[in-house]
Amino acid sequence: MDWEFKELGYDFDALEPYIDAQTMEIHYTKHYKAYHTKALSALSGDTSKSVEEVLLTDLRPAVQNNGGGFFNHTIFWEILGKNNGEGPSGNVGALIDKAFGSFDVFKEKFAEAGATLFGSGWVFLVYDEKSDELEIIQRHNQDHPLCGKKILMGLDVWEHAYYLNYQNKRPDYIKAFWEVVDWKKVENRFLTEKTFVLV
Ligand code: MN
């Protein structure tokens, strides 16, 4: 991933009523923007290394928090989109069935990971190429999910991602999230993303 501030690719109200326009606007123009600006500031504007390489080699808190925030949100914006009830298919659909037995069980496990994450953080779905297995992982704060596995999708469970519409009801937000996962984008990440390994 490069350090360019990414276009959202859809309007702030595109995910209504599941994620409201005001939340999207604040989340994108304030939170995401701040992570990007502060990350570049911490790097003194040096964008010669990829986001992944910086996150894995520069352990300064300002870089981990803000660079991680930029990285995590960029993936989040990418995989969001109304699916009109269409679930996973293709490689990701088959891997979900293999790892969890069914899409419903996967959704339960993912929601549980989101609901039980104390404080602010993320839940990611990653793919291990060596074992050909999917895995659900949690991350606190803006810690990045880079762990030698391909990152397929992520869900932001910080309160700023849902509080305006859902207040303290994080499980309701996670339930609504399933309406706005664009599984074609997730499948595309499976097909095109590389597992990031430091060389
Ligand atoms: Mn966020």
PDB file of C-alpha atoms and ligand atoms in Angstrom:
ATOM      1  CA  MET A   1       0.000   0.000   0.000  1.00  0.00           C
ATOM      2  CA  ASP A   2       1.270   3.490  -0.788  1.00  0.00           C
ATOM      3  CA  TRP A   3       0.808   6.572   1.401  1.00  0.00           C
ATOM      4  CA  GLU A   4      -1.595   8.427  -0.896  1.00  0.00           C
ATOM      5  CA  PHE A   5      -4.772   9.634   0.848  1.00  0.00           C
ATOM      6  CA  LYS A   6      -7.320   7.237  -0.633  1.00  0.00           C
ATOM      7  CA  GLU A   7     -10.580   8.227  -2.319  1.00  0.00           C
ATOM      8  CA  LEU A   8     -13.628   6.790  -0.581  1.00  0.00           C
ATOM      9  CA  GLY A   9     -15.055   5.608  -3.900  1.00  0.00           C
ATOM     10  CA  TYR A  10     -18.698   6.145  -2.873  1.00  0.00           C
ATOM     11  CA  ASP A  11     -20.839   8.829  -1.259  1.00  0.00           C
ATOM     12  CA  PHE A  12     -21.064   9.266   2.504  1.00  0.00           C
ATOM     13  CA  ASP A  13     -24.724   8.179   2.379  1.00  0.00           C
ATOM     14  CA  ALA A  14     -24.090   5.091   0.226  1.00  0.00           C
ATOM     15  CA  LEU A  15     -24.250   2.721   3.205  1.00  0.00           C
ATOM     16  CA  GLU A  16     -27.450   4.121   4.734  1.00  0.00           C
ATOM     17  CA  PRO A  17     -29.297   3.017   6.789  1.00  0.00           C
ATOM     18  CA  TYR A  18     -26.685   0.541   8.066  1.00  0.00           C
ATOM     19  CA  ILE A  19     -23.910   3.097   8.455  1.00  0.00           C
ATOM     20  CA  ASP A  20     -25.215   6.658   8.495  1.00  0.00           C
ATOM     21  CA  ALA A  21     -23.858   9.467   6.334  1.00  0.00           C
ATOM     22  CA  GLN A  22     -22.772  11.680   9.232  1.00  0.00           C
ATOM     23  CA  THR A  23     -20.731   8.902  10.786  1.00  0.00           C
ATOM     24  CA  MET A  24     -19.096   8.169   7.435  1.00  0.00           C
ATOM     25  CA  GLU A  25     -18.308  11.829   6.801  1.00  0.00           C
ATOM     26  CA  ILE A  26     -16.731  12.395  10.226  1.00  0.00           C
ATOM     27  CA  HIS A  27     -14.950   9.053  10.126  1.00  0.00           C
ATOM     28  CA  TYR A  28     -13.429   9.706   6.704  1.00  0.00           C
ATOM     29  CA  THR A  29     -12.770  13.457   6.739  1.00  0.00           C
ATOM     30  CA  LYS A  30     -11.692  13.756  10.378  1.00  0.00           C
ATOM     31  CA  HIS A  31     -10.431  10.454  11.796  1.00  0.00           C
ATOM     32  CA  TYR A  32      -8.916   8.943   8.644  1.00  0.00           C
ATOM     33  CA  LYS A  33      -7.533  12.309   7.595  1.00  0.00           C
ATOM     34  CA  ALA A  34      -5.912  12.825  10.999  1.00  0.00           C
ATOM     35  CA  TYR A  35      -4.253   9.397  10.966  1.00  0.00           C
ATOM     36  CA  HIS A  36      -2.866  10.126   7.503  1.00  0.00           C
ATOM     37  CA  THR A  37      -1.630  13.613   8.355  1.00  0.00           C
ATOM     38  CA  LYS A  38      -0.036  12.569  11.642  1.00  0.00           C
ATOM     39  CA  ALA A  39       1.575   9.476  10.107  1.00  0.00           C
ATOM     40  CA  LEU A  40       3.201  11.580   7.376  1.00  0.00           C
ATOM     41  CA  SER A  41       4.291  14.086   9.971  1.00  0.00           C
ATOM     42  CA  ALA A  42       5.901  11.352  12.086  1.00  0.00           C
ATOM     43  CA  LEU A  43       7.706  10.162   8.939  1.00  0.00           C
ATOM     44  CA  SER A  44       8.730  13.732   8.077  1.00  0.00           C
ATOM     45  CA  GLY A  45       6.975  13.236   4.758  1.00  0.00           C
ATOM     46  CA  ASP A  46       9.195  10.331   3.695  1.00  0.00           C
ATOM     47  CA  THR A  47       6.854   8.061   1.719  1.00  0.00           C
ATOM     48  CA  SER A  48       9.559   6.055  -0.036  1.00  0.00           C
ATOM     49  CA  LYS A  49       8.731   2.851   1.849  1.00  0.00           C
ATOM     50  CA  SER A  50       5.357   1.098   1.611  1.00  0.00           C
ATOM     51  CA  VAL A  51       2.916   1.377   4.501  1.00  0.00           C
ATOM     52  CA  GLU A  52       3.449  -2.300   5.286  1.00  0.00           C
ATOM     53  CA  GLU A  53       7.213  -1.992   5.408  1.00  0.00           C
ATOM     54  CA  VAL A  54       7.060   1.054   7.658  1.00  0.00           C
ATOM     55  CA  LEU A  55       4.579  -0.583  10.041  1.00  0.00           C
ATOM     56  CA  LEU A  56       6.762  -3.653  10.387  1.00  0.00           C
ATOM     57  CA  THR A  57      10.034  -1.787  10.892  1.00  0.00           C
ATOM     58  CA  ASP A  58       9.258   1.521  12.609  1.00  0.00           C
ATOM     59  CA  LEU A  59       7.946   0.820  16.095  1.00  0.00           C
ATOM     60  CA  ARG A  60       7.571   4.418  17.243  1.00  0.00           C
ATOM     61  CA  PRO A  61       4.082   4.836  18.793  1.00  0.00           C
ATOM     62  CA  ALA A  62       3.295   7.812  16.533  1.00  0.00           C
ATOM     63  CA  VAL A  63       3.908   5.626  13.478  1.00  0.00           C
ATOM     64  CA  GLN A  64       2.194   2.512  14.845  1.00  0.00           C
ATOM     65  CA  ASN A  65      -0.921   4.418  15.911  1.00  0.00           C
ATOM     66  CA  ASN A  66      -1.314   6.783  12.972  1.00  0.00           C
ATOM     67  CA  GLY A  67       0.217   4.625  10.240  1.00  0.00           C
ATOM     68  CA  GLY A  68      -1.824   1.710  11.546  1.00  0.00           C
ATOM     69  CA  GLY A  69      -4.929   3.889  11.536  1.00  0.00           C
ATOM     70  CA  PHE A  70      -4.297   4.848   7.926  1.00  0.00           C
ATOM     71  CA  PHE A  71      -3.659   1.236   6.885  1.00  0.00           C
ATOM     72  CA  ASN A  72      -6.631  -0.298   8.728  1.00  0.00           C
ATOM     73  CA  HIS A  73      -9.137   2.295   7.524  1.00  0.00           C
ATOM     74  CA  THR A  74      -7.958   2.079   3.921  1.00  0.00           C
ATOM     75  CA  ILE A  75      -8.839  -1.631   3.931  1.00  0.00           C
ATOM     76  CA  PHE A  76     -12.141  -0.902   5.694  1.00  0.00           C
ATOM     77  CA  TRP A  77     -13.253   1.697   3.095  1.00  0.00           C
ATOM     78  CA  GLU A  78     -12.299  -0.701   0.325  1.00  0.00           C
ATOM     79  CA  ILE A  79     -14.453  -3.629   1.427  1.00  0.00           C
ATOM     80  CA  LEU A  80     -17.560  -1.595   2.330  1.00  0.00           C
ATOM     81  CA  GLY A  81     -20.506  -1.507  -0.063  1.00  0.00           C
ATOM     82  CA  LYS A  82     -24.133  -2.585   0.066  1.00  0.00           C
ATOM     83  CA  ASN A  83     -24.357  -6.242  -0.906  1.00  0.00           C
ATOM     84  CA  ASN A  84     -28.159  -6.515  -1.147  1.00  0.00           C
ATOM     85  CA  GLY A  85     -28.078  -9.842   0.629  1.00  0.00           C
ATOM     86  CA  GLU A  86     -25.339 -11.326  -1.506  1.00  0.00           C
ATOM     87  CA  GLY A  87     -22.889 -13.292   0.627  1.00  0.00           C
ATOM     88  CA  PRO A  88     -19.411 -14.605  -0.072  1.00  0.00           C
ATOM     89  CA  SER A  89     -18.801 -16.844  -3.061  1.00  0.00           C
ATOM     90  CA  GLY A  90     -15.750 -17.955  -5.052  1.00  0.00           C
ATOM     91  CA  ASN A  91     -12.555 -18.724  -3.153  1.00  0.00           C
ATOM     92  CA  VAL A  92     -13.542 -16.805  -0.026  1.00  0.00           C
ATOM     93  CA  GLY A  93     -16.961 -18.447   0.139  1.00  0.00           C
ATOM     94  CA  ALA A  94     -15.408 -21.920  -0.134  1.00  0.00           C
ATOM     95  CA  LEU A  95     -12.748 -21.101   2.484  1.00  0.00           C
ATOM     96  CA  ILE A  96     -15.379 -19.785   4.906  1.00  0.00           C
ATOM     97  CA  ASP A  97     -17.332 -23.040   4.582  1.00  0.00           C
ATOM     98  CA  LYS A  98     -14.143 -25.026   5.069  1.00  0.00           C
ATOM     99  CA  ALA A  99     -12.958 -23.107   8.124  1.00  0.00           C
ATOM    100  CA  PHE A 100     -16.246 -22.424   9.897  1.00  0.00           C
ATOM    101  CA  GLY A 101     -18.725 -24.911   8.448  1.00  0.00           C
ATOM    102  CA  SER A 102     -21.102 -22.231   7.177  1.00  0.00           C
ATOM    103  CA  PHE A 103     -21.425 -18.509   6.543  1.00  0.00           C
ATOM    104  CA  ASP A 104     -23.763 -18.206   9.535  1.00  0.00           C
ATOM    105  CA  VAL A 105     -21.240 -19.753  11.919  1.00  0.00           C
ATOM    106  CA  PHE A 106     -18.518 -17.508  10.496  1.00  0.00           C
ATOM    107  CA  LYS A 107     -20.689 -14.433  11.125  1.00  0.00           C
ATOM    108  CA  GLU A 108     -21.285 -15.574  14.727  1.00  0.00           C
ATOM    109  CA  LYS A 109     -17.556 -16.062  15.372  1.00  0.00           C
ATOM    110  CA  PHE A 110     -16.637 -12.745  13.773  1.00  0.00           C
ATOM    111  CA  ALA A 111     -19.361 -10.899  15.715  1.00  0.00           C
ATOM    112  CA  GLU A 112     -18.199 -12.553  18.933  1.00  0.00           C
ATOM    113  CA  ALA A 113     -14.633 -11.372  18.255  1.00  0.00           C
ATOM    114  CA  GLY A 114     -15.977  -7.836  17.766  1.00  0.00           C
ATOM    115  CA  ALA A 115     -18.254  -7.887  20.794  1.00  0.00           C
ATOM    116  CA  THR A 116     -15.612  -9.278  23.155  1.00  0.00           C
ATOM    117  CA  LEU A 117     -12.833  -6.911  22.108  1.00  0.00           C
ATOM    118  CA  PHE A 118     -12.472  -4.675  25.163  1.00  0.00           C
ATOM    119  CA  GLY A 119     -12.061  -1.004  24.362  1.00  0.00           C
ATOM    120  CA  SER A 120     -11.175   0.171  20.870  1.00  0.00           C
ATOM    121  CA  GLY A 121      -9.890  -1.974  18.055  1.00  0.00           C
ATOM    122  CA  TRP A 122     -10.488  -4.093  15.005  1.00  0.00           C
ATOM    123  CA  VAL A 123     -11.481  -7.542  13.868  1.00  0.00           C
ATOM    124  CA  PHE A 124      -9.851  -8.885  10.707  1.00  0.00           C
ATOM    125  CA  LEU A 125     -10.329 -11.902   8.486  1.00  0.00           C
ATOM    126  CA  VAL A 126      -6.954 -13.144   7.271  1.00  0.00           C
ATOM    127  CA  TYR A 127      -5.803 -15.970   5.035  1.00  0.00           C
ATOM    128  CA  ASP A 128      -2.801 -18.181   5.725  1.00  0.00           C
ATOM    129  CA  GLU A 129      -1.387 -19.311   2.396  1.00  0.00           C
ATOM    130  CA  LYS A 130       0.712 -22.068   3.956  1.00  0.00           C
ATOM    131  CA  SER A 131      -2.178 -23.856   5.622  1.00  0.00           C
ATOM    132  CA  ASP A 132      -4.825 -22.650   3.137  1.00  0.00           C
ATOM    133  CA  GLU A 133      -6.941 -21.579   6.115  1.00  0.00           C
ATOM    134  CA  LEU A 134      -8.894 -18.500   7.123  1.00  0.00           C
ATOM    135  CA  GLU A 135      -8.569 -17.019  10.577  1.00  0.00           C
ATOM    136  CA  ILE A 136     -10.323 -14.272  12.564  1.00  0.00           C
ATOM    137  CA  ILE A 137      -7.950 -12.050  14.507  1.00  0.00           C
ATOM    138  CA  GLN A 138      -8.449  -9.120  16.910  1.00  0.00           C
ATOM    139  CA  ARG A 139      -6.285  -6.033  17.178  1.00  0.00           C
ATOM    140  CA  HIS A 140      -6.395  -3.336  19.840  1.00  0.00           C
ATOM    141  CA  ASN A 141      -6.244   0.404  19.136  1.00  0.00           C
ATOM    142  CA  GLN A 142      -4.848   0.923  15.616  1.00  0.00           C
ATOM    143  CA  ASP A 143      -2.426  -1.995  15.735  1.00  0.00           C
ATOM    144  CA  HIS A 144      -1.965  -3.363  12.224  1.00  0.00           C
ATOM    145  CA  PRO A 145      -2.934  -6.952  11.350  1.00  0.00           C
ATOM    146  CA  LEU A 146       0.250  -7.760   9.404  1.00  0.00           C
ATOM    147  CA  CYS A 147       1.258 -11.219  10.616  1.00  0.00           C
ATOM    148  CA  GLY A 148       2.506 -13.079   7.543  1.00  0.00           C
ATOM    149  CA  LYS A 149      -1.078 -13.632   6.385  1.00  0.00           C
ATOM    150  CA  LYS A 150      -3.163 -12.047   3.646  1.00  0.00           C
ATOM    151  CA  ILE A 151      -5.613  -9.480   5.019  1.00  0.00           C
ATOM    152  CA  LEU A 152      -9.012  -9.988   3.407  1.00  0.00           C
ATOM    153  CA  MET A 153     -11.267  -7.651   5.381  1.00  0.00           C
ATOM    154  CA  GLY A 154     -11.545  -5.732   8.620  1.00  0.00           C
ATOM    155  CA  LEU A 155     -14.198  -4.211  10.864  1.00  0.00           C
ATOM    156  CA  ASP A 156     -13.602  -1.058  12.871  1.00  0.00           C
ATOM    157  CA  VAL A 157     -15.158  -1.469  16.333  1.00  0.00           C
ATOM    158  CA  TRP A 158     -13.993   1.867  17.757  1.00  0.00           C
ATOM    159  CA  GLU A 159     -16.960   3.786  19.163  1.00  0.00           C
ATOM    160  CA  HIS A 160     -16.367   6.552  16.587  1.00  0.00           C
ATOM    161  CA  ALA A 161     -17.382   4.020  13.915  1.00  0.00           C
ATOM    162  CA  TYR A 162     -20.922   3.532  15.248  1.00  0.00           C
ATOM    163  CA  TYR A 163     -21.802   5.667  18.275  1.00  0.00           C
ATOM    164  CA  LEU A 164     -23.943   8.299  16.503  1.00  0.00           C
ATOM    165  CA  ASN A 165     -26.319   5.673  15.157  1.00  0.00           C
ATOM    166  CA  TYR A 166     -25.939   2.744  17.542  1.00  0.00           C
ATOM    167  CA  GLN A 167     -24.720   4.391  20.782  1.00  0.00           C
ATOM    168  CA  ASN A 168     -23.442   1.618  23.061  1.00  0.00           C
ATOM    169  CA  LYS A 169     -25.023  -1.187  21.023  1.00  0.00           C
ATOM    170  CA  ARG A 170     -21.920  -2.516  19.297  1.00  0.00           C
ATOM    171  CA  PRO A 171     -23.577  -5.894  18.496  1.00  0.00           C
ATOM    172  CA  ASP A 172     -26.293  -4.079  16.511  1.00  0.00           C
ATOM    173  CA  TYR A 173     -23.637  -2.260  14.493  1.00  0.00           C
ATOM    174  CA  ILE A 174     -21.865  -5.552  13.796  1.00  0.00           C
ATOM    175  CA  LYS A 175     -25.167  -7.120  12.718  1.00  0.00           C
ATOM    176  CA  ALA A 176     -25.721  -4.226  10.289  1.00  0.00           C
ATOM    177  CA  PHE A 177     -22.148  -4.583   9.011  1.00  0.00           C
ATOM    178  CA  TRP A 178     -23.122  -7.807   7.215  1.00  0.00           C
ATOM    179  CA  GLU A 179     -25.365  -5.735   4.921  1.00  0.00           C
ATOM    180  CA  VAL A 180     -22.435  -3.593   3.793  1.00  0.00           C
ATOM    181  CA  VAL A 181     -19.621  -6.068   3.243  1.00  0.00           C
ATOM    182  CA  ASP A 182     -18.929  -6.046  -0.482  1.00  0.00           C
ATOM    183  CA  TRP A 183     -17.855  -9.673  -0.895  1.00  0.00           C
ATOM    184  CA  LYS A 184     -16.687  -9.050  -4.453  1.00  0.00           C
ATOM    185  CA  LYS A 185     -14.094  -6.668  -3.008  1.00  0.00           C
ATOM    186  CA  VAL A 186     -13.092  -9.241  -0.412  1.00  0.00           C
ATOM    187  CA  GLU A 187     -12.686 -11.866  -3.141  1.00  0.00           C
ATOM    188  CA  ASN A 188     -10.682  -9.356  -5.146  1.00  0.00           C
ATOM    189  CA  ARG A 189      -8.325  -8.871  -2.211  1.00  0.00           C
ATOM    190  CA  PHE A 190      -7.935 -12.644  -1.994  1.00  0.00           C
ATOM    191  CA  LEU A 191      -6.989 -12.758  -5.687  1.00  0.00           C
ATOM    192  CA  THR A 192      -4.753  -9.696  -5.865  1.00  0.00           C
ATOM    193  CA  GLU A 193      -3.232  -8.963  -2.443  1.00  0.00           C
ATOM    194  CA  LYS A 194       0.073 -10.454  -1.539  1.00  0.00           C
ATOM    195  CA  THR A 195       1.038 -11.809   1.831  1.00  0.00           C
ATOM    196  CA  PHE A 196       3.458  -9.180   3.035  1.00  0.00           C
ATOM    197  CA  VAL A 197       6.841 -10.567   3.958  1.00  0.00           C
ATOM    198  CA  LEU A 198       9.842  -8.408   4.752  1.00  0.00           C
ATOM    199  CA  VAL A 199      12.759  -8.957   2.394  1.00  0.00           C
TER     200      VAL A 199
HETATM  201 MN    MN B   1     -12.148   4.313  12.690  1.00  0.00          MN
END
